[in-house]
Coordinates of C-alpha atoms in Angstrom, one line a residue:
L290 CA 136.4 117.1 85.8
V291 CA 132.7 116.1 85.5
K292 CA 131.3 113.9 82.9
I293 CA 127.7 113.8 82.7
A294 CA 125.7 111.9 79.9
T295 CA 121.8 111.9 79.7
C296 CA 119.7 109.7 77.4
T297 CA 115.7 108.7 77.6
C298 CA 114.9 105.0 78.0
E299 CA 111.3 103.8 78.3
G300 CA 110.1 107.1 79.1
E301 CA 112.5 107.8 82.0
T302 CA 115.5 110.3 81.9
V303 CA 118.7 108.2 82.7
M304 CA 121.8 110.1 83.9
S305 CA 125.0 108.6 83.9
S306 CA 127.9 110.6 85.8
W307 CA 131.2 110.6 87.5
I308 CA 130.9 112.8 90.6
P309 CA 134.5 114.1 91.5
C310 CA 135.9 114.3 94.9
H311 CA 139.1 116.4 95.7
P312 CA 142.2 114.6 96.7
A313 CA 143.7 114.8 99.9
K314 CA 145.3 117.9 101.0
E315 CA 147.3 118.4 98.1
Q316 CA 150.2 120.9 98.0
N317 CA 150.7 123.7 95.6
T318 CA 154.0 124.4 93.6
D319 CA 154.8 126.8 96.3
G320 CA 154.7 124.1 99.1
T321 CA 151.5 125.5 100.4
K322 CA 148.5 123.4 101.2
T323 CA 145.3 123.6 99.2
N324 CA 141.9 124.4 100.7
P325 CA 139.6 122.5 98.3
N326 CA 135.8 122.7 98.4
F327 CA 135.3 119.4 100.2
F328 CA 131.5 119.3 99.8
G329 CA 131.0 121.4 96.5
D330 CA 130.4 118.5 94.2
I331 CA 128.3 116.5 96.4
F332 CA 126.0 119.4 97.3
G333 CA 125.9 120.5 93.7
F334 CA 124.6 117.1 92.4
F335 CA 122.5 116.9 95.4
E336 CA 120.7 120.2 94.9
N337 CA 120.1 119.6 91.2
A338 CA 118.5 116.2 92.2
C339 CA 116.1 117.9 94.7
A340 CA 114.5 120.7 92.6
S341 CA 111.0 121.4 93.5
P342 CA 108.2 121.3 92.3
S343 CA 109.1 118.3 90.6
R344 CA 111.1 116.6 93.6
Q345 CA 113.4 113.9 91.9
R346 CA 114.1 110.5 93.7
L347 CA 117.4 108.9 92.5
D348 CA 117.4 105.2 92.5
S349 CA 120.7 103.2 91.6
T350 CA 120.1 100.8 88.7
S351 CA 120.2 97.0 89.8
E352 CA 123.2 96.4 87.5
P353 CA 126.2 95.8 89.7
E354 CA 129.1 98.0 88.9
S355 CA 132.9 98.1 90.3
Q356 CA 133.3 101.0 92.6
S357 CA 135.8 102.8 90.5
K358 CA 133.5 102.9 87.5
K359 CA 130.5 105.5 86.7
R360 CA 127.1 104.9 88.4
D361 CA 124.0 105.0 86.3
V362 CA 121.0 106.9 88.0
V363 CA 117.5 106.7 87.0
I364 CA 115.5 109.9 87.8
R365 CA 111.9 109.5 88.0
S366 CA 110.0 112.9 88.6
S367 CA 106.9 113.1 90.7
H368 CA 105.4 116.0 92.6
Q369 CA 107.0 116.3 96.1
Q370 CA 108.2 112.8 96.8
K371 CA 110.8 111.9 99.4
P372 CA 114.4 113.1 99.1
P373 CA 116.8 111.0 97.3
Y374 CA 117.7 108.4 100.2
S375 CA 119.9 106.4 97.4
L376 CA 121.7 109.8 96.5
V377 CA 125.0 109.0 98.3
D378 CA 125.1 105.4 96.6
G379 CA 126.0 107.2 93.4
L380 CA 129.6 108.0 95.2
S381 CA 131.7 105.0 95.4
D382 CA 133.7 104.0 98.3
A383 CA 137.0 105.1 96.6
E384 CA 135.5 108.6 96.1
L385 CA 134.5 108.8 99.7
A386 CA 137.7 107.7 100.7
R387 CA 139.4 110.5 99.1
N388 CA 136.9 112.9 100.9
F389 CA 137.7 111.1 104.3
N390 CA 141.4 111.5 103.5
F391 CA 140.8 115.4 103.1
F392 CA 141.0 115.2 107.1
T393 CA 143.3 112.2 107.8
R394 CA 145.7 110.2 106.0
D395 CA 145.3 107.1 108.7
A396 CA 142.4 104.8 108.9
A397 CA 140.5 106.8 111.3
M398 CA 139.6 110.5 111.8
S399 CA 140.8 112.0 114.9
P400 CA 138.6 114.3 117.1
R401 CA 140.2 117.5 116.0
A402 CA 139.7 116.3 112.4
F403 CA 136.0 115.4 113.0
N404 CA 135.4 118.6 114.3
E405 CA 137.0 120.4 111.3
F406 CA 134.7 118.1 109.2
L407 CA 131.4 119.2 111.0
D408 CA 132.4 122.9 111.0
Q409 CA 132.7 122.6 107.3
L410 CA 129.7 120.5 106.7
F411 CA 127.6 122.8 108.6
H412 CA 129.1 125.9 106.9
E413 CA 128.4 124.1 103.4
L414 CA 125.0 123.4 104.3
N415 CA 124.1 127.0 105.6
P416 CA 126.8 129.7 106.5
N417 CA 124.5 131.4 109.0
F418 CA 124.0 128.1 111.0
V419 CA 126.2 128.0 114.0
P420 CA 125.9 124.4 115.7
S421 CA 125.6 124.2 119.4
G422 CA 127.6 122.1 121.7
E423 CA 124.6 119.6 122.0
D424 CA 124.3 119.4 118.1
K425 CA 127.9 118.4 117.8
D426 CA 127.6 115.8 120.5
V427 CA 124.7 114.6 118.8
M428 CA 126.8 114.0 115.5
I429 CA 129.8 112.9 117.4
S430 CA 127.5 110.3 119.3
L431 CA 126.4 108.9 116.0
F432 CA 130.1 108.6 114.1
D433 CA 131.6 107.6 117.3
P434 CA 129.4 105.7 119.6
E435 CA 131.9 104.0 121.6
R436 CA 133.5 107.4 122.3
S437 CA 137.0 105.9 121.3
G438 CA 138.1 109.4 120.0
L439 CA 138.3 108.0 116.4
V440 CA 136.1 107.7 113.5
S441 CA 136.9 104.6 111.4
F442 CA 136.5 105.1 107.3
S443 CA 133.9 102.1 107.6
T444 CA 131.8 104.2 110.0
F445 CA 132.3 107.5 108.2
T446 CA 131.3 105.9 104.8
H447 CA 127.9 104.2 106.4
K448 CA 126.8 106.9 108.5
M449 CA 127.5 109.6 105.5
R450 CA 125.5 107.3 103.2
E451 CA 122.4 107.5 105.8
L452 CA 122.6 111.2 106.6
M453 CA 123.5 113.0 103.6
P454 CA 119.9 112.2 101.9
R455 CA 118.7 113.9 105.1
V456 CA 119.9 117.3 104.3
V457 CA 116.4 118.4 102.9
G458 CA 113.1 116.9 103.6
N459 CA 109.9 117.8 102.3
R460 CA 108.1 121.2 102.5
A461 CA 105.0 122.1 104.1
L462 CA 102.2 124.7 104.2
I463 CA 100.9 125.9 107.6
V464 CA 97.5 127.7 107.3
V465 CA 97.1 129.5 110.3
D466 CA 93.6 130.3 112.0
L467 CA 91.2 130.9 108.8
Q468 CA 88.3 130.8 111.0
N469 CA 85.0 132.6 110.7
D470 CA 85.6 134.9 113.6
F471 CA 88.6 136.0 112.3
V472 CA 87.4 136.5 108.5
H473 CA 84.0 138.1 109.3
G474 CA 83.1 137.7 112.8
S475 CA 83.8 139.2 116.2
L476 CA 87.5 139.7 115.6
A477 CA 87.5 139.9 111.8
V478 CA 90.9 141.0 110.1
K479 CA 90.6 143.4 107.4
E480 CA 90.6 141.5 103.8
G481 CA 90.5 138.5 105.6
I482 CA 88.4 136.9 102.8
Q483 CA 91.3 137.7 100.3
V484 CA 93.7 135.7 102.4
V485 CA 91.3 132.7 102.3
H486 CA 91.3 133.2 98.3
A487 CA 95.1 133.4 98.3
V488 CA 95.7 130.5 100.1
N489 CA 93.5 128.4 98.1
Q490 CA 95.8 129.2 95.2
L491 CA 98.7 128.8 97.0
R492 CA 98.0 125.4 98.6
E493 CA 98.0 123.7 94.9
K494 CA 102.0 124.0 95.1
F495 CA 102.0 121.9 98.3
E496 CA 100.9 118.1 99.2
I497 CA 101.4 118.8 103.1
V498 CA 99.1 121.3 104.6
G499 CA 98.5 121.8 108.3
M500 CA 95.7 123.9 109.7
T501 CA 95.8 125.6 113.0
R502 CA 92.8 127.0 114.8
D503 CA 92.0 129.0 117.9
W504 CA 89.5 126.5 120.1
H505 CA 88.9 128.4 123.3
P506 CA 87.0 127.4 126.2
Q507 CA 84.4 129.7 127.5
D508 CA 86.2 131.0 130.4
H509 CA 89.4 131.8 128.3
I510 CA 91.7 134.2 130.0
S511 CA 92.0 136.5 126.7
F512 CA 88.2 137.2 126.6
A513 CA 87.5 140.8 127.7
D514 CA 84.2 140.1 129.0
N515 CA 85.7 137.5 131.4
H516 CA 87.5 140.4 133.2
P517 CA 84.8 143.0 134.6
G518 CA 85.7 146.5 133.8
A519 CA 88.2 145.5 131.0
Q520 CA 88.2 147.3 127.8
V521 CA 88.4 145.3 124.7
F522 CA 92.1 145.6 122.9
S523 CA 93.4 147.0 126.2
S524 CA 96.2 145.1 128.0
K525 CA 96.1 143.7 131.6
R526 CA 98.6 141.8 133.7
V527 CA 97.5 138.4 134.5
N528 CA 98.9 135.3 136.2
L529 CA 100.1 132.6 134.0
P530 CA 100.2 128.8 134.9
D531 CA 103.9 128.5 134.9
G532 CA 103.9 130.9 138.1
T533 CA 104.8 134.1 136.4
T534 CA 102.9 137.1 135.1
G535 CA 102.5 138.6 131.7
D536 CA 100.2 141.2 129.9
Q537 CA 97.7 139.6 128.1
V538 CA 95.6 141.6 125.2
M539 CA 91.7 141.8 126.0
W540 CA 90.2 140.4 123.0
P541 CA 86.5 140.1 121.9
R542 CA 85.2 136.6 122.5
H543 CA 86.1 134.6 119.6
C544 CA 86.6 130.7 118.3
V545 CA 84.7 129.6 121.3
Q546 CA 84.9 125.7 120.8
Y547 CA 82.0 123.9 119.1
T548 CA 80.4 127.5 117.9
E549 CA 80.1 128.8 114.4
G550 CA 82.9 131.4 114.8
A551 CA 85.3 128.8 115.7
E552 CA 84.8 126.9 112.2
F553 CA 86.9 127.2 109.2
H554 CA 85.8 129.7 106.8
N555 CA 83.5 127.9 104.3
E556 CA 85.6 129.0 101.1
L557 CA 88.7 127.7 102.5
M558 CA 89.7 124.6 100.7
I559 CA 90.5 121.6 103.0
S560 CA 91.6 118.4 102.0
N561 CA 91.2 115.0 103.7
E562 CA 94.7 114.6 104.1
D563 CA 95.4 117.9 105.8
F564 CA 96.1 117.7 109.6
V565 CA 94.6 120.2 112.2
I566 CA 96.1 121.3 115.0
S567 CA 93.9 123.1 118.0
K568 CA 95.6 125.7 120.4
G569 CA 94.4 128.1 123.0
L570 CA 92.7 125.4 124.9
D571 CA 93.9 126.1 128.2
S572 CA 91.6 128.6 129.8
R573 CA 94.3 130.2 131.8
V574 CA 97.0 131.1 128.9
D575 CA 96.7 132.3 125.4
S576 CA 98.2 130.8 122.5
Y577 CA 99.2 132.6 119.4
S578 CA 101.5 130.1 118.4
G579 CA 100.8 126.9 116.5
F580 CA 103.9 125.2 118.2
F581 CA 103.4 126.3 121.8
D582 CA 101.2 128.3 124.5
N583 CA 102.5 131.9 125.0
C584 CA 104.3 131.1 128.2
R585 CA 105.8 127.7 126.3
S586 CA 104.8 125.4 129.1
F587 CA 102.5 123.4 126.6
E588 CA 103.4 122.2 123.2
T589 CA 100.9 121.2 120.5
R590 CA 101.1 118.3 118.2
L591 CA 102.4 120.7 115.2
R592 CA 105.9 119.8 115.4
A593 CA 105.3 115.9 115.6
E594 CA 103.0 116.0 112.7
L595 CA 105.5 117.6 110.5
R596 CA 108.4 115.5 111.7
A597 CA 106.5 112.5 111.1
R598 CA 105.9 113.8 107.3
Q599 CA 109.8 114.5 107.0
V600 CA 109.3 118.2 106.6
S601 CA 112.3 120.4 106.8
E602 CA 110.7 123.8 105.5
V603 CA 107.3 125.3 106.2
F604 CA 105.5 128.3 104.8
V605 CA 103.3 130.3 107.3
V606 CA 100.1 131.9 106.0
G607 CA 96.8 132.9 107.5
L608 CA 95.6 135.3 110.3
A609 CA 96.9 137.4 111.6
Y610 CA 100.1 138.3 110.5
D611 CA 101.3 140.3 113.8
Y612 CA 100.0 137.6 116.0
C613 CA 99.5 134.0 115.4
V614 CA 101.2 133.9 111.9
G615 CA 104.2 135.6 113.2
F616 CA 104.5 133.7 116.2
T617 CA 104.1 130.4 114.8
A618 CA 106.9 131.3 112.2
L619 CA 109.2 132.3 115.0
D620 CA 108.6 129.3 116.9
A621 CA 109.1 127.2 113.8
I622 CA 112.6 128.6 113.6
D623 CA 113.2 127.4 117.2
C624 CA 112.1 124.0 116.0
G625 CA 114.7 123.6 113.5
F626 CA 112.6 124.4 110.2
V627 CA 113.5 126.6 107.3
V628 CA 110.6 129.2 107.6
Y629 CA 109.1 131.5 105.1
V630 CA 106.1 133.7 105.6
V631 CA 104.0 134.4 102.5
E632 CA 103.3 138.1 102.8
D633 CA 100.5 138.4 100.3
C634 CA 98.7 135.3 102.0
T635 CA 98.4 137.2 105.3
R636 CA 97.1 140.3 107.0
A637 CA 97.6 142.3 110.0
V638 CA 95.3 143.6 112.7
A639 CA 97.4 146.6 113.0
E640 CA 100.1 148.3 111.0
E641 CA 102.5 149.3 113.9
S642 CA 102.3 145.7 115.4
K643 CA 102.9 144.2 111.9
K644 CA 106.2 146.5 111.6
R645 CA 107.3 145.2 114.8
M646 CA 106.7 141.5 113.7
V647 CA 108.6 141.8 110.5
E648 CA 111.5 143.0 112.3
S649 CA 111.3 140.2 114.8
L650 CA 110.8 137.6 111.8
K651 CA 113.9 138.9 109.9
Q652 CA 116.3 139.3 112.8
K653 CA 115.3 135.6 113.7
G654 CA 116.1 134.2 110.2
V655 CA 112.7 134.0 108.8
H656 CA 112.4 134.7 105.0
V657 CA 109.6 137.1 104.1
I658 CA 108.5 136.6 100.7
K659 CA 105.7 136.8 98.2
S660 CA 103.6 133.9 96.9
N661 CA 105.4 134.3 93.4
E662 CA 109.0 134.1 95.2
I663 CA 108.7 130.5 96.5
P664 CA 112.1 128.9 95.6
D665 CA 112.3 126.0 93.0
K666 CA 114.6 124.2 95.5
I667 CA 113.8 122.9 99.1
A668 CA 116.7 124.6 101.2
M669 CA 119.4 122.3 102.6
N670 CA 118.7 122.5 106.4
P671 CA 121.6 121.4 108.8
K672 CA 119.1 121.3 111.8
F673 CA 117.0 118.6 109.9
M674 CA 120.0 116.6 109.5
I675 CA 120.9 116.7 113.3
E676 CA 117.3 116.0 114.0
A677 CA 117.7 112.9 111.9
A678 CA 120.9 111.9 113.5
R679 CA 119.0 112.2 116.8
D680 CA 116.2 109.9 115.7
M681 CA 119.1 107.3 114.5
L682 CA 120.5 107.4 117.7
Q683 CA 117.0 107.0 119.7
G684 CA 116.0 104.2 117.3
K685 CA 119.4 102.5 118.2
K686 CA 118.6 102.9 122.1
K687 CA 114.9 101.5 121.4
R688 CA 116.4 98.6 119.7
I689 CA 118.9 97.9 122.5
N690 CA 116.3 98.3 125.2
S691 CA 114.0 95.8 123.5
L692 CA 116.6 93.4 123.4
V693 CA 117.3 93.8 127.2
C694 CA 113.8 93.7 128.1

């Protein structure tokens, strides 16, 4: 049973609630074991607390209460605030103990039980997510740092309180290459100016916005006029810096560093808080994606900038759909983000290449939506939680190293 009561106190909404947890492996009347939804109550409460655009931060009241009693939680609504890091404090140790006992009646969780815990945790977060062996190893290292083969209850409760609030982070808008040459210049995409206007409207829903831009040197490998006899929009086999060869589209000269064509369009809204990622700086290789060059030998700052802002999901817009927007979205999936491409805020160079890109995006797990279909709630992201666990481990190693030094 769930008991929830709300009231208003000094202009703030106060929610008092018991968050129920399932008892340990109860038996049905026929002798078979039940299979309770272990995480349902926690995640249900968590999802309601993380509704967007009014992200809700939950702070426990300062009045001490016994663990067996209900907790009062003050909800302060503020647009796009950080996740509710005190959320799991709303669960008493007794309630966490009942969760813990779902896997073991002893004082420690066995390796088999912990693997069962991880499988169900990831499944509840995202049924389509399949953790790798490395992902599980990160979690095991966090919960069982001594590799004793057992996870104690005290470690379980401590780490769960740290990790559960990191199931979701913030959301960010990635605006791809809305530069003069792509809007009305040498490589203009049809209806590019409409994309600028649509993005200006969409960005009002986001506090975190990143801009990517092509920033090519004069001798860039993608420029047709750097290859005598090459036809614009033809394809040529070129040598890449990683020692391989690949097909390179021969583009018109565009977005050359420090030229007007490389500047962002003057009607594009840009805030002082936005960050800008330059790509395509290496003359030897093209870079469609905002994350990597085309042979993935160089990574830009984009992932680091998003991680620094606790971003767990991104919305990709800009030009062009079938090239830089699409490849940025595909690489964002590989970097562990929940990814959306907003179709009415992008345009393609060609219809055929757009169809191929849309198919690739959907196969990869990218959500293709319209701007009026942006979900109210930020999606739970198991990869984001794993990255948080990895950061916690690295932070511990840094502290140990500093003590040693």
